[in-house]
């Protein structure tokens, strides 16, 4: 079965093709700057017989007026040896950011599902329209394939009501659906399942820590999400690359009132100009750790603030879980930035966490256990793989 996993953004398409049940992709790629005369495609083909061999890569710059043109270009690249024609794609697995309260698992896409994804545009104006466009384009380019939606919110639909409700007047929930939804669910679900399997403990109490450009944490037990740090939108919780994370809502009122910001300006400030970007001028941890090493005081404060917020959530989620079996670091920063892990794990002996600093500094690929001999709870690094998780969920749904 050929499963094509598609992540359609406002001006980009990310994709991977799986020859299921092989869990390694046969190829992957990224189309960027769609809608411009300077669009780029990076296409990688992997040798499934030689997993360690480097992929064959192609780069092109071209004119791509829209997503449909982009996907046709991808099909042209796939047709150069991977598949003979688009008809060979059996399943398209779409990443969809917001599934509201309607979708708790991967779902076969039909007219009603599309209508519901469209209805949710208001809750996810930055993401769902682009995801929806990807579905419509894929339906035209792969008309014979089964289309499946995998939602970022679905994994967190198991939160108890006292965890997902805000203490606002009830009608704002019942009529306007204002509540915590949580995001990055596919990543939390994937690393939590791998951690539980690694520990041989299906009921393990886990805190999963996804630190990429967006950052979120989840408290997971028995494969169920019990709480998560993002909320009504992906703006809540941890300090992120360019997003503020938690703040007192009165700050918004102060910006909108006395300081004269428009709602659009506040949105831009909180989503694009805050977080590590706001604190240091860069959203990339590699720049910030270089600045820190050079003695930059802003970088030092930013690292402290970033790690402090994660530590606060670890404390909170250990309480939610009534104990802790493992914490799991994942995504760009979580997998690569040893200093963040050191800062997060400092003074956490009361939770049974003891980091082995030599293991923390070692750069070995794959799942890593960084716990020291005295650690009662494990400290794991697990590379996330949202595309593989989407492919798995498609295969399970259609089995
Ligand atoms: P993601 O959203 O998971 O792709 O993560 C992207 C972020 O990971 C980048 O913005 C960087 O801040 C961070 N990152 C990537 N590689 C490294 C690295 N080697 N060391 C520290 N941070 C990294």
PDB file of N, CA and C and ligand atoms in Angstrom, residues 210-214 283-286 331-333 336-337 363, ligand 1:
ATOM      1  N   UNK A 210       7.653  18.502  23.912  1.00  0.00           N
ATOM      2  CA  UNK A 210       7.934  18.777  22.503  1.00  0.00           C
ATOM      3  C   UNK A 210       8.485  20.194  22.403  1.00  0.00           C
ATOM      4  N   UNK A 211       9.786  20.310  22.092  1.00  0.00           N
ATOM      5  CA  UNK A 211      10.434  21.626  22.007  1.00  0.00           C
ATOM      6  C   UNK A 211      10.944  21.837  20.593  1.00  0.00           C
ATOM      7  N   UNK A 212      10.120  22.429  19.755  1.00  0.00           N
ATOM      8  CA  UNK A 212      10.539  22.771  18.392  1.00  0.00           C
ATOM      9  C   UNK A 212      10.447  24.277  18.274  1.00  0.00           C
ATOM     10  N   UNK A 213      10.032  24.755  17.086  1.00  0.00           N
ATOM     11  CA  UNK A 213       9.743  26.182  17.010  1.00  0.00           C
ATOM     12  C   UNK A 213       8.514  26.472  17.859  1.00  0.00           C
ATOM     13  N   UNK A 214       7.494  25.603  17.750  1.00  0.00           N
ATOM     14  CA  UNK A 214       6.394  25.606  18.717  1.00  0.00           C
ATOM     15  C   UNK A 214       6.758  24.631  19.839  1.00  0.00           C
ATOM     16  N   UNK A 283      14.962  33.406  16.988  1.00  0.00           N
ATOM     17  CA  UNK A 283      14.100  32.308  17.453  1.00  0.00           C
ATOM     18  C   UNK A 283      14.830  30.970  17.347  1.00  0.00           C
ATOM     19  N   UNK A 284      16.095  30.990  16.961  1.00  0.00           N
ATOM     20  CA  UNK A 284      16.804  29.733  16.744  1.00  0.00           C
ATOM     21  C   UNK A 284      17.751  29.461  17.913  1.00  0.00           C
ATOM     22  N   UNK A 285      17.525  28.331  18.598  1.00  0.00           N
ATOM     23  CA  UNK A 285      18.313  28.011  19.791  1.00  0.00           C
ATOM     24  C   UNK A 285      19.799  27.913  19.492  1.00  0.00           C
ATOM     25  N   UNK A 286      20.144  27.588  18.245  1.00  0.00           N
ATOM     26  CA  UNK A 286      21.581  27.503  17.922  1.00  0.00           C
ATOM     27  C   UNK A 286      22.234  28.887  18.034  1.00  0.00           C
ATOM     28  N   UNK A 331      11.637  16.795  19.433  1.00  0.00           N
ATOM     29  CA  UNK A 331      11.622  17.903  18.443  1.00  0.00           C
ATOM     30  C   UNK A 331      12.961  18.645  18.434  1.00  0.00           C
ATOM     31  N   UNK A 332      13.100  19.611  17.526  1.00  0.00           N
ATOM     32  CA  UNK A 332      14.387  20.248  17.206  1.00  0.00           C
ATOM     33  C   UNK A 332      15.240  20.607  18.414  1.00  0.00           C
ATOM     34  N   UNK A 333      14.669  21.333  19.376  1.00  0.00           N
ATOM     35  CA  UNK A 333      15.429  21.740  20.557  1.00  0.00           C
ATOM     36  C   UNK A 333      15.561  20.566  21.528  1.00  0.00           C
ATOM     37  N   UNK A 336      18.154  18.058  20.352  1.00  0.00           N
ATOM     38  CA  UNK A 336      19.518  18.506  20.035  1.00  0.00           C
ATOM     39  C   UNK A 336      20.195  19.375  21.074  1.00  0.00           C
ATOM     40  N   UNK A 337      19.433  20.081  21.890  1.00  0.00           N
ATOM     41  CA  UNK A 337      20.039  21.082  22.750  1.00  0.00           C
ATOM     42  C   UNK A 337      20.297  20.508  24.144  1.00  0.00           C
ATOM     43  N   UNK A 363      26.142  12.481  21.184  1.00  0.00           N
ATOM     44  CA  UNK A 363      25.207  12.736  20.078  1.00  0.00           C
ATOM     45  C   UNK A 363      24.931  11.449  19.318  1.00  0.00           C
TER      46      UNK A 363
HETATM   47  P1  LIG B   1      11.255  21.832  14.858  1.00  0.00           P
HETATM   48  O1  LIG B   1      10.082  22.765  14.953  1.00  0.00           O
HETATM   49  O2  LIG B   1      11.089  20.576  15.632  1.00  0.00           O
HETATM   50  O3  LIG B   1      11.733  21.617  13.450  1.00  0.00           O
HETATM   51  O4  LIG B   1      12.467  22.597  15.596  1.00  0.00           O
HETATM   52  C1  LIG B   1      13.075  23.736  15.014  1.00  0.00           C
HETATM   53  C2  LIG B   1      13.973  24.408  16.039  1.00  0.00           C
HETATM   54  O5  LIG B   1      14.870  23.459  16.623  1.00  0.00           O
HETATM   55  C3  LIG B   1      14.886  25.474  15.457  1.00  0.00           C
HETATM   56  O6  LIG B   1      14.252  26.730  15.401  1.00  0.00           O
HETATM   57  C4  LIG B   1      16.034  25.504  16.438  1.00  0.00           C
HETATM   58  O7  LIG B   1      15.742  26.441  17.460  1.00  0.00           O
HETATM   59  C5  LIG B   1      16.048  24.129  17.037  1.00  0.00           C
HETATM   60  N1  LIG B   1      17.214  23.338  16.651  1.00  0.00           N
HETATM   61  C6  LIG B   1      17.414  22.629  15.531  1.00  0.00           C
HETATM   62  N2  LIG B   1      18.623  22.033  15.542  1.00  0.00           N
HETATM   63  C7  LIG B   1      19.217  22.375  16.699  1.00  0.00           C
HETATM   64  C8  LIG B   1      20.484  22.094  17.312  1.00  0.00           C
HETATM   65  N3  LIG B   1      21.395  21.315  16.711  1.00  0.00           N
HETATM   66  N4  LIG B   1      20.730  22.636  18.533  1.00  0.00           N
HETATM   67  C9  LIG B   1      19.817  23.400  19.150  1.00  0.00           C
HETATM   68  N5  LIG B   1      18.618  23.707  18.621  1.00  0.00           N
HETATM   69  C10 LIG B   1      18.326  23.206  17.422  1.00  0.00           C
END
